[in-house]
Tab-separated table of C-alpha atoms in Angstrom:
chain	number	residue	atom	x	y	z
A	1	MET	CA	2.934	-27.848	19.883
A	2	ASN	CA	3.800	-25.032	17.497
A	3	HIS	CA	3.156	-21.456	18.543
A	4	PRO	CA	0.398	-19.755	16.578
A	5	ILE	CA	1.399	-17.323	13.841
A	6	CYS	CA	1.086	-13.891	15.428
A	7	VAL	CA	-0.755	-11.213	13.476
A	8	ASP	CA	0.047	-8.077	15.448
A	9	ALA	CA	-2.515	-5.539	14.268
A	10	ARG	CA	-2.524	-3.335	17.346
A	11	ASN	CA	-3.072	0.358	16.558
A	12	SER	CA	-3.899	-0.447	12.942
A	13	PHE	CA	-6.677	1.674	11.464
A	14	CYS	CA	-5.719	0.903	7.879
A	15	PRO	CA	-5.630	-1.814	6.633
A	16	GLY	CA	-6.915	-2.964	10.035
A	17	PRO	CA	-6.930	-6.270	11.893
A	18	LEU	CA	-9.249	-8.270	9.629
A	19	MET	CA	-7.389	-7.237	6.472
A	20	GLU	CA	-4.116	-8.180	8.188
A	21	LEU	CA	-5.577	-11.571	9.082
A	22	ILE	CA	-6.783	-12.165	5.510
A	23	ALA	CA	-3.282	-11.376	4.216
A	24	ALA	CA	-1.684	-13.679	6.794
A	25	MET	CA	-4.156	-16.469	5.980
A	26	LYS	CA	-2.995	-16.408	2.364
A	27	LEU	CA	0.564	-17.137	3.495
A	28	ALA	CA	-0.423	-19.788	6.058
A	29	GLN	CA	-0.847	-23.515	5.488
A	30	ILE	CA	-4.091	-25.416	6.059
A	31	GLY	CA	-4.168	-26.415	9.726
A	32	ASP	CA	-2.029	-23.483	10.870
A	33	GLU	CA	-3.199	-21.569	13.915
A	34	LEU	CA	-3.064	-17.767	13.860
A	35	GLU	CA	-3.549	-15.298	16.684
A	36	VAL	CA	-4.632	-11.747	15.914
A	37	LEU	CA	-3.767	-9.008	18.401
A	38	SER	CA	-6.047	-6.016	18.018
A	39	THR	CA	-6.835	-2.829	19.896
A	40	ASP	CA	-9.973	-2.364	17.789
A	41	GLN	CA	-13.104	-3.468	19.652
A	42	GLY	CA	-14.885	-4.101	16.347
A	43	SER	CA	-12.417	-6.888	15.572
A	44	ALA	CA	-13.988	-9.086	18.243
A	45	HIS	CA	-17.114	-9.103	16.076
A	46	ASP	CA	-15.767	-8.676	12.518
A	47	ILE	CA	-13.145	-11.415	12.606
A	48	PRO	CA	-15.441	-14.193	13.941
A	49	GLU	CA	-18.077	-13.140	11.370
A	50	TRP	CA	-15.606	-13.521	8.495
A	51	ILE	CA	-14.113	-16.738	9.894
A	52	HIS	CA	-17.606	-18.241	10.051
A	53	LYS	CA	-18.594	-17.028	6.587
A	54	VAL	CA	-15.466	-18.249	4.814
A	55	GLY	CA	-15.310	-21.549	6.684
A	56	HIS	CA	-12.231	-21.335	8.907
A	57	GLU	CA	-12.282	-22.223	12.623
A	58	LEU	CA	-12.582	-19.787	15.498
A	59	ILE	CA	-10.645	-21.256	18.437
A	60	ASP	CA	-10.845	-18.550	21.062
A	61	THR	CA	-11.379	-14.865	21.594
A	62	HIS	CA	-10.677	-12.869	24.732
A	63	GLU	CA	-9.672	-9.387	25.842
A	64	GLU	CA	-6.656	-8.683	28.024
A	65	ASN	CA	-5.580	-5.191	29.098
A	66	GLY	CA	-7.340	-3.559	26.164
A	67	VAL	CA	-5.930	-5.975	23.592
A	68	TYR	CA	-8.207	-8.463	21.862
A	69	HIS	CA	-6.676	-11.895	21.241
A	70	ILE	CA	-8.481	-13.829	18.509
A	71	ARG	CA	-7.183	-17.308	17.688
A	72	VAL	CA	-8.262	-19.025	14.503
A	73	ARG	CA	-7.278	-22.042	12.436
A	74	LYS	CA	-7.002	-22.105	8.644
A	75	LYS	CA	-9.298	-24.860	7.380
A	76	LYS	CA	-9.199	-24.560	3.596
B	1	MET	CA	33.709	7.004	7.286
B	2	LYS	CA	30.121	6.054	8.184
B	3	LYS	CA	28.395	4.422	5.235
B	4	ILE	CA	24.628	4.442	4.731
B	5	ILE	CA	23.252	2.303	1.923
B	6	ILE	CA	19.663	2.725	0.747
B	7	VAL	CA	18.288	-0.118	-1.364
B	8	GLY	CA	15.422	1.088	-3.566
B	9	GLY	CA	14.877	4.356	-5.426
B	10	GLY	CA	11.108	4.710	-5.041
B	11	THR	CA	9.344	7.392	-3.029
B	12	GLY	CA	10.754	6.399	0.368
B	13	GLY	CA	14.322	5.747	-0.774
B	14	THR	CA	14.580	8.935	-2.802
B	15	ILE	CA	13.127	11.172	-0.080
B	16	LEU	CA	15.372	9.574	2.529
B	17	ALA	CA	18.506	9.927	0.398
B	18	ASN	CA	17.812	13.634	-0.155
B	19	ASN	CA	16.897	14.174	3.483
B	20	LEU	CA	20.160	12.588	4.621
B	21	ALA	CA	22.241	14.430	2.037
B	22	ARG	CA	21.023	17.730	3.450
B	23	ARG	CA	21.263	16.782	7.122
B	24	LEU	CA	24.708	15.257	6.712
B	25	ALA	CA	26.067	17.768	4.199
B	26	PRO	CA	29.099	18.701	6.360
B	27	GLU	CA	29.967	15.052	7.041
B	28	ILE	CA	29.551	14.118	3.376
B	29	ALA	CA	31.712	17.067	2.286
B	30	SER	CA	34.478	16.127	4.731
B	31	GLY	CA	34.378	12.426	3.884
B	32	ALA	CA	33.062	11.434	7.316
B	33	ALA	CA	29.827	10.011	5.880
B	34	ARG	CA	28.566	8.637	2.581
B	35	VAL	CA	25.002	8.044	1.357
B	36	THR	CA	24.691	5.465	-1.417
B	37	LEU	CA	21.477	4.674	-3.264
B	38	LEU	CA	21.258	1.335	-5.098
B	39	THR	CA	18.350	0.984	-7.496
B	40	ALA	CA	17.011	-1.202	-10.263
B	41	SER	CA	16.117	1.688	-12.600
B	42	ASP	CA	17.509	5.066	-13.606
B	43	LYS	CA	13.912	6.346	-13.807
B	44	HIS	CA	11.607	7.379	-10.982
B	45	MET	CA	7.856	6.941	-11.451
B	46	TYR	CA	5.070	8.986	-9.851
B	47	GLN	CA	2.845	5.998	-9.220
B	48	PRO	CA	-0.372	7.820	-8.148
B	49	GLY	CA	-0.481	9.264	-11.669
B	50	LEU	CA	-1.447	5.849	-13.013
B	51	LEU	CA	-4.991	6.397	-11.744
B	52	TYR	CA	-5.298	9.387	-14.068
B	53	VAL	CA	-3.735	7.519	-16.999
B	54	ALA	CA	-6.641	5.077	-16.754
B	55	PHE	CA	-9.008	7.958	-17.538
B	56	GLY	CA	-6.851	9.614	-20.188
B	57	ARG	CA	-6.097	12.538	-17.897
B	58	MET	CA	-2.341	12.058	-17.551
B	59	ALA	CA	0.144	10.824	-20.124
B	60	ALA	CA	2.952	8.342	-19.579
B	61	ASN	CA	5.666	10.943	-20.044
B	62	GLU	CA	4.270	12.948	-17.101
B	63	LEU	CA	4.920	10.049	-14.727
B	64	TYR	CA	8.692	9.717	-15.110
B	65	ARG	CA	11.836	11.686	-14.277
B	66	ASP	CA	15.469	10.679	-14.445
B	67	LEU	CA	16.281	9.595	-10.907
B	68	ARG	CA	19.634	11.394	-10.908
B	69	SER	CA	17.885	14.687	-11.610
B	70	LEU	CA	15.891	14.275	-8.377
B	71	LEU	CA	18.889	13.643	-6.122
B	72	GLU	CA	21.137	15.972	-4.171
B	73	PRO	CA	24.643	16.087	-5.691
B	74	GLY	CA	26.326	14.432	-2.692
B	75	ILE	CA	24.407	11.167	-3.082
B	76	VAL	CA	26.241	8.243	-4.692
B	77	LEU	CA	23.834	6.536	-7.124
B	78	HIS	CA	24.375	3.104	-8.645
B	79	VAL	CA	21.773	1.657	-11.002
B	80	ASP	CA	22.771	-1.833	-9.971
B	81	PRO	CA	20.118	-3.905	-8.202
B	82	VAL	CA	21.020	-5.790	-5.046
B	83	GLN	CA	21.184	-9.548	-5.404
B	84	SER	CA	21.991	-10.760	-1.897
B	85	PHE	CA	22.368	-9.528	1.652
B	86	ASP	CA	24.907	-10.642	4.255
B	87	LEU	CA	23.376	-8.919	7.261
B	88	ASP	CA	25.649	-10.625	9.795
B	89	ASN	CA	28.691	-9.065	8.140
B	90	ASN	CA	27.109	-5.728	7.133
B	91	ARG	CA	27.523	-6.162	3.416
B	92	LEU	CA	25.561	-6.894	0.267
B	93	GLN	CA	26.233	-7.869	-3.297
B	94	THR	CA	24.715	-6.393	-6.430
B	95	GLU	CA	23.811	-8.042	-9.721
B	96	SER	CA	26.993	-6.651	-11.299
B	97	GLY	CA	29.007	-8.616	-8.707
B	98	THR	CA	30.052	-5.567	-6.699
B	99	THR	CA	30.212	-5.951	-2.921
B	100	HIS	CA	29.266	-2.988	-0.716
B	101	ASP	CA	29.740	-2.816	3.031
B	102	TYR	CA	27.789	-0.474	5.252
B	103	ASP	CA	27.311	0.815	8.760
B	104	TYR	CA	23.587	1.385	8.267
B	105	LEU	CA	21.319	-0.274	5.731
B	106	VAL	CA	17.841	0.842	4.649
B	107	ILE	CA	15.708	-1.546	2.608
B	108	CYS	CA	12.854	0.021	0.652
B	109	THR	CA	12.299	-2.122	-2.415
B	110	GLY	CA	8.517	-1.702	-2.422
B	111	SER	CA	5.803	-4.079	-3.555
B	112	ARG	CA	4.383	-5.311	-6.817
B	113	PRO	CA	0.915	-6.227	-8.062
B	114	ASN	CA	0.435	-9.958	-8.287
B	115	PRO	CA	-2.769	-10.632	-10.258
B	116	GLU	CA	-1.301	-14.001	-11.268
B	117	SER	CA	-1.945	-15.235	-7.715
B	118	ILE	CA	-5.697	-15.477	-8.414
B	119	PRO	CA	-6.784	-17.789	-11.251
B	120	GLY	CA	-8.156	-15.833	-14.206
B	121	LEU	CA	-7.513	-12.378	-12.758
B	122	ALA	CA	-4.527	-11.352	-14.892
B	123	GLU	CA	-6.245	-12.422	-18.111
B	124	ASN	CA	-9.656	-10.893	-17.465
B	125	ALA	CA	-9.379	-7.890	-15.176
B	126	ASN	CA	-8.279	-4.306	-15.599
B	127	HIS	CA	-6.114	-2.528	-13.043
B	128	VAL	CA	-4.020	0.619	-12.617
B	129	TYR	CA	-0.833	-0.593	-10.939
B	130	THR	CA	1.496	-0.601	-13.945
B	131	LEU	CA	1.682	1.765	-16.893
B	132	GLU	CA	0.750	-0.994	-19.319
B	133	ALA	CA	-2.272	-1.974	-17.196
B	134	ALA	CA	-3.432	1.622	-16.721
B	135	GLU	CA	-3.302	2.266	-20.481
B	136	LYS	CA	-5.201	-0.979	-21.109
B	137	THR	CA	-7.799	0.094	-18.555
B	138	PHE	CA	-8.227	3.376	-20.419
B	139	SER	CA	-8.897	1.426	-23.612
B	140	SER	CA	-11.395	-0.827	-21.803
B	141	LEU	CA	-13.269	2.135	-20.333
B	142	GLN	CA	-13.385	3.871	-23.694
B	143	ALA	CA	-14.726	0.759	-25.405
B	144	PHE	CA	-17.337	0.011	-22.731
B	145	THR	CA	-20.884	0.724	-23.903
B	146	GLY	CA	-22.864	-0.486	-20.905
B	147	GLY	CA	-23.462	-3.371	-18.530
B	148	ARG	CA	-22.279	-4.351	-15.094
B	149	VAL	CA	-18.961	-2.995	-13.808
B	150	VAL	CA	-17.605	-5.036	-10.904
B	151	VAL	CA	-14.802	-3.749	-8.674
B	152	THR	CA	-12.804	-6.306	-6.674
B	153	THR	CA	-10.072	-5.724	-4.138
B	154	GLY	CA	-7.264	-8.135	-3.291
B	155	VAL	CA	-5.310	-8.342	-0.042
B	156	PRO	CA	-2.854	-6.833	0.654
B	157	HIS	CA	-2.818	-3.967	-1.807
B	158	LYS	CA	-1.039	-0.691	-2.342
B	159	CYS	CA	-2.804	2.655	-1.955
B	160	PRO	CA	-5.983	1.813	-0.037
B	161	MET	CA	-8.047	4.652	-1.527
B	162	VAL	CA	-7.854	3.302	-5.089
B	163	PRO	CA	-10.928	1.003	-4.880
B	164	LEU	CA	-13.126	3.965	-3.933
B	165	GLU	CA	-11.421	6.410	-6.275
B	166	LEU	CA	-11.760	4.126	-9.269
B	167	THR	CA	-15.458	3.629	-8.555
B	168	PHE	CA	-16.206	7.337	-8.139
B	169	MET	CA	-14.134	8.303	-11.167
B	170	MET	CA	-15.720	5.640	-13.381
B	171	HIS	CA	-19.138	6.896	-12.307
B	172	ASP	CA	-18.349	10.414	-13.488
B	173	TYR	CA	-16.542	9.147	-16.582
B	174	PHE	CA	-19.564	7.167	-17.774
B	175	ARG	CA	-21.908	10.021	-16.814
B	176	ASP	CA	-19.888	12.388	-19.006
B	177	ARG	CA	-20.067	9.885	-21.855
B	178	GLY	CA	-23.858	9.832	-21.491
B	179	ILE	CA	-24.126	6.114	-20.765
B	180	LEU	CA	-24.532	6.162	-16.996
B	181	ASP	CA	-28.112	4.880	-17.221
B	182	GLN	CA	-26.775	1.797	-18.997
B	183	VAL	CA	-24.114	1.058	-16.380
B	184	GLU	CA	-24.586	-0.860	-13.134
B	185	PHE	CA	-21.806	-0.579	-10.549
B	186	PHE	CA	-21.099	-3.415	-8.162
B	187	TYR	CA	-18.372	-2.795	-5.593
B	188	THR	CA	-16.952	-5.595	-3.488
B	189	TYR	CA	-14.615	-5.356	-0.508
B	190	PRO	CA	-12.761	-7.956	1.576
B	191	ILE	CA	-13.906	-6.902	5.062
B	192	GLY	CA	-17.305	-6.101	6.549
B	193	ARG	CA	-17.530	-2.482	5.404
B	194	LEU	CA	-16.709	-0.466	2.286
B	195	HIS	CA	-13.246	0.648	3.372
B	196	SER	CA	-10.682	-0.432	5.912
B	197	LEU	CA	-10.901	2.966	7.639
B	198	GLU	CA	-14.235	2.866	9.439
B	199	ASN	CA	-15.047	6.553	9.019
B	200	VAL	CA	-14.093	6.475	5.340
B	201	GLY	CA	-16.297	3.408	4.932
B	202	LYS	CA	-19.273	5.208	6.492
B	203	TRP	CA	-18.738	8.206	4.233
B	204	ALA	CA	-18.384	5.984	1.154
B	205	GLN	CA	-21.561	4.069	1.967
B	206	LYS	CA	-23.600	7.289	1.939
B	207	GLU	CA	-22.003	8.309	-1.356
B	208	PHE	CA	-22.616	4.890	-2.912
B	209	ASP	CA	-26.259	4.911	-1.777
B	210	ARG	CA	-26.673	8.381	-3.260
B	211	LEU	CA	-25.076	7.362	-6.564
B	212	GLY	CA	-26.799	3.990	-6.801
B	213	VAL	CA	-23.618	1.923	-6.494
B	214	ASN	CA	-24.390	-1.619	-5.293
B	215	TYR	CA	-21.978	-3.377	-2.973
B	216	GLU	CA	-21.138	-6.609	-1.212
B	217	THR	CA	-18.737	-6.834	1.713
B	218	LEU	CA	-16.794	-9.838	3.065
B	219	PHE	CA	-15.934	-10.652	-0.538
B	220	ASN	CA	-12.443	-12.056	-1.160
B	221	LEU	CA	-11.825	-12.973	-4.758
B	222	LYS	CA	-11.056	-16.661	-5.311
B	223	GLN	CA	-11.132	-16.968	-9.091
B	224	VAL	CA	-12.313	-15.338	-12.307
B	225	ASP	CA	-14.156	-17.305	-14.981
B	226	GLY	CA	-13.590	-15.196	-18.063
B	227	ASP	CA	-15.617	-17.468	-20.353
B	228	LYS	CA	-18.740	-17.043	-18.241
B	229	GLY	CA	-17.967	-13.482	-17.152
B	230	GLN	CA	-18.193	-14.461	-13.492
B	231	ILE	CA	-16.144	-14.005	-10.351
B	232	HIS	CA	-16.198	-16.325	-7.341
B	233	SER	CA	-15.411	-15.338	-3.778
B	234	GLU	CA	-13.761	-17.333	-1.009
B	235	GLU	CA	-16.997	-16.824	0.909
B	236	GLY	CA	-19.088	-18.572	-1.766
B	237	SER	CA	-20.604	-15.682	-3.738
B	238	VAL	CA	-20.764	-15.630	-7.538
B	239	LEU	CA	-21.163	-12.367	-9.458
B	240	ASP	CA	-21.636	-11.703	-13.162
B	241	TYR	CA	-19.623	-8.920	-14.751
B	242	ASP	CA	-19.330	-7.205	-18.094
B	243	LEU	CA	-16.292	-5.145	-17.116
B	244	LEU	CA	-14.024	-6.303	-14.304
B	245	VAL	CA	-11.847	-3.731	-12.539
B	246	SER	CA	-9.542	-5.060	-9.877
B	247	ILE	CA	-7.188	-3.887	-7.213
B	248	PRO	CA	-4.875	-6.893	-7.463
B	249	PRO	CA	-3.279	-8.441	-4.405
B	250	HIS	CA	0.299	-7.309	-3.895
B	251	THR	CA	3.415	-9.110	-2.794
B	252	GLY	CA	6.879	-8.064	-1.699
B	253	MET	CA	9.744	-7.999	-4.166
B	254	PRO	CA	11.581	-11.172	-5.252
B	255	LEU	CA	14.795	-9.835	-3.667
B	256	ILE	CA	13.177	-9.982	-0.221
B	257	LEU	CA	11.679	-13.418	-0.819
B	258	ASP	CA	14.879	-14.851	-2.330
B	259	ASN	CA	16.887	-13.677	0.671
B	260	ALA	CA	14.259	-15.014	3.124
B	261	LEU	CA	13.957	-11.656	4.854
B	262	GLY	CA	10.208	-11.943	5.480
B	263	ALA	CA	7.100	-13.967	4.670
B	264	GLY	CA	5.306	-12.644	1.608
B	265	GLY	CA	8.224	-10.315	0.926
B	266	TRP	CA	7.365	-8.121	3.929
B	267	ILE	CA	10.227	-7.620	6.394
B	268	PRO	CA	9.355	-7.787	10.118
B	269	THR	CA	9.821	-4.195	11.271
B	270	ASN	CA	9.468	-2.292	14.524
B	271	PRO	CA	6.482	0.084	13.991
B	272	ALA	CA	8.133	2.959	15.879
B	273	THR	CA	11.871	2.732	15.187
B	274	LEU	CA	11.501	1.152	11.712
B	275	GLN	CA	14.383	-1.185	12.574
B	276	MET	CA	14.260	-4.648	11.094
B	277	GLU	CA	13.352	-7.012	13.935
B	278	GLY	CA	16.569	-8.362	15.461
B	279	ARG	CA	18.859	-5.915	13.603
B	280	GLU	CA	19.914	-2.610	15.136
B	281	ASN	CA	21.578	-1.190	12.017
B	282	VAL	CA	19.040	-2.322	9.402
B	283	PHE	CA	15.972	-0.191	8.750
B	284	VAL	CA	12.941	-0.808	6.559
B	285	LEU	CA	10.798	1.749	4.800
B	286	GLY	CA	7.519	1.945	2.899
B	287	ASP	CA	5.681	-1.024	1.407
B	288	THR	CA	8.548	-3.370	2.333
B	289	THR	CA	7.692	-3.397	6.056
B	290	ASN	CA	5.223	-5.784	7.655
B	291	ILE	CA	3.841	-2.939	9.781
B	292	PRO	CA	0.008	-3.052	9.812
B	293	ILE	CA	-0.297	0.301	8.076
B	294	SER	CA	-1.333	1.546	4.620
B	295	LYS	CA	1.053	0.667	1.822
B	296	ALA	CA	1.180	4.120	0.271
B	297	GLY	CA	3.624	6.781	-0.853
B	298	SER	CA	2.498	9.005	1.987
B	299	THR	CA	3.454	6.347	4.535
B	300	ALA	CA	6.893	6.002	2.965
B	301	HIS	CA	7.282	9.790	2.942
B	302	TYR	CA	6.591	10.245	6.659
B	303	GLU	CA	8.652	7.198	7.564
B	304	ALA	CA	11.556	8.580	5.507
B	305	GLU	CA	11.473	11.830	7.463
B	306	THR	CA	11.690	9.914	10.744
B	307	LEU	CA	14.537	7.805	9.403
B	308	GLY	CA	16.379	10.882	8.143
B	309	GLU	CA	16.339	12.304	11.662
B	310	ASN	CA	17.355	9.000	13.211
B	311	LEU	CA	20.174	8.033	10.857
B	312	SER	CA	21.783	11.466	11.034
B	313	SER	CA	21.433	11.370	14.825
B	314	LEU	CA	22.976	7.916	14.981
B	315	ILE	CA	25.955	9.104	12.985
B	316	ARG	CA	26.440	12.253	15.030
B	317	TYR	CA	25.362	11.167	18.516
B	318	GLY	CA	25.025	7.392	18.386
B	319	THR	CA	21.335	7.441	19.302
B	320	LEU	CA	17.896	7.549	17.704
B	321	ALA	CA	16.192	10.944	17.719
B	322	SER	CA	12.506	10.223	17.141
B	323	LEU	CA	9.876	7.550	16.671
B	324	TYR	CA	7.495	7.111	13.725
B	325	SER	CA	3.956	8.005	14.827
B	326	GLY	CA	2.138	6.090	12.098
B	327	LYS	CA	1.350	9.325	10.251
B	328	VAL	CA	-0.396	8.864	6.887
B	329	PHE	CA	-2.156	11.389	4.654
B	330	CYS	CA	-4.155	10.213	1.651
B	331	PHE	CA	-6.152	12.204	-0.843
B	332	ILE	CA	-9.426	10.570	-1.931
B	333	GLU	CA	-10.739	11.495	-5.373
B	334	ALA	CA	-14.535	11.419	-5.040
B	335	GLY	CA	-15.264	11.826	-8.731
B	336	LYS	CA	-13.734	13.742	-11.604
B	337	ASP	CA	-13.781	17.130	-9.870
B	338	ARG	CA	-14.253	16.608	-6.117
B	339	ALA	CA	-11.959	15.158	-3.491
B	340	THR	CA	-11.482	14.715	0.226
B	341	TYR	CA	-8.675	13.258	2.324
B	342	ALA	CA	-7.870	10.969	5.242
B	343	SER	CA	-5.206	11.917	7.759
B	344	PHE	CA	-4.425	9.537	10.621
B	345	ASP	CA	-1.739	7.907	12.752
B	346	TYR	CA	-1.425	4.966	15.134
B	347	LYS	CA	-3.535	6.701	17.777
B	348	HIS	CA	-5.946	8.890	15.853
B	349	PRO	CA	-8.416	7.672	13.219
B	350	PRO	CA	-9.266	9.930	10.264
B	351	GLN	CA	-12.309	12.183	10.171
B	352	PRO	CA	-13.016	12.587	6.431
B	353	GLN	CA	-14.747	15.812	5.451
B	354	PRO	CA	-17.275	16.286	2.636
B	355	PRO	CA	-15.501	16.361	-0.754
B	356	THR	CA	-14.804	19.735	-2.327
B	357	GLN	CA	-13.537	20.991	-5.651
B	358	MET	CA	-10.767	22.838	-3.804
B	359	ILE	CA	-9.265	19.620	-2.424
B	360	HIS	CA	-9.475	18.073	-5.889
B	361	TRP	CA	-7.529	21.034	-7.285
B	362	PHE	CA	-4.965	20.615	-4.526
B	363	LYS	CA	-4.604	16.964	-5.491
B	364	LEU	CA	-4.031	17.985	-9.112
B	365	ALA	CA	-1.469	20.504	-7.921
B	366	TYR	CA	0.199	17.805	-5.815
B	367	ASN	CA	0.536	15.681	-8.944
B	368	LYS	CA	3.050	18.336	-10.048
B	369	LEU	CA	4.378	19.266	-6.620
B	370	TYR	CA	5.377	15.631	-6.079
B	371	TRP	CA	8.644	16.287	-7.885
B	372	ASN	CA	9.545	18.785	-5.178
B	373	SER	CA	8.227	16.481	-2.482
B	374	VAL	CA	10.438	13.606	-3.581
B	375	ARG	CA	13.415	15.971	-3.616
B	376	GLY	CA	12.660	16.513	0.056
B	377	LEU	CA	11.663	20.155	-0.437
B	378	LEU	CA	7.970	19.812	0.496
């Protein structure tokens, strides 16, 4: 199994975790799994909202030692 | 002799070269160190001035200086773009065929707008990221007599304040022309608020509500249908436009892509030391990094100051001296005669203040002071 593409957006106020994920999605292939690392609590809400709206897949989200791990799969 | 090569003569590369030339003046004079700058152009552009070109408030000749005139005398300048890197052997080759070896390498080749990556965008949208595009935008704004102005923002993009600044400045521009009541503004943004910086987004939302600017968030441009005057988002929205103003998505430079130094042309970089991941003697600066931070001249400026301290310390003491804190400072034009700013780092978000005429004047002054800033004097 391939490791997910890591989008390390810890301590990013601008452009921020969701913008980093959108940029990474553009470079990824359909079916690729990406994991966002974020220290922004809002990401746990914003990223799933966008993933749902645009039609990608949310695999998992959890918090560990103040870092949010959000795993998604590019679907289109 | 310790050799430092800087690849790229934009804001970061020029500030760093000057910073190092001053710090290492004794070593350069004695032949113990050399700072070489390799660039693709003998001209240096003040890129933030393009925003003003789009409104007829700055002219093309105000944006350029001869690069040599901005550099300390001890810096070796070659207008000879790099073609390939051999990082394992600490050398590179330029387009002229010259091979340079180095002890320390700094890569700061920047980014470029890539409207061609979205179908229909290059043909139908205005933007302000090249001189040609900014002058075309000025013509489009002058010719516009009313209708719906749509602003779209691609990801990633350089200078994160531009979407807001363009909107505020167009508002005042059309008001001054007496056609504001015939113009509808529709602002779109890729994430779930009006700006990536949460506090700036909250401030902008109040301003937009006050000015009557409509907006839609979670809008990532998928394609432009110029025949129908419509844009389509990845999320499924369709919007009509009469005038389309875009912040095009950006990509790294072909040199970075051709040498497989990083996906998208962004080199994996340590956010604190600015070292290229896996390389102790290669540093990355400005837009070229993959650090999750604003791609902006201010970022490159502060990073260059950290690198100036570290490279001179490495040469003298063999160790790094400081870490980059993520410091960024951005002016935000809030119309034709008011401005505010955002100042932040990795740990501290910005707290934007209400716009004032004084800050706008300071921004106008900075448009001239930049030439001292890039010399490393400010």
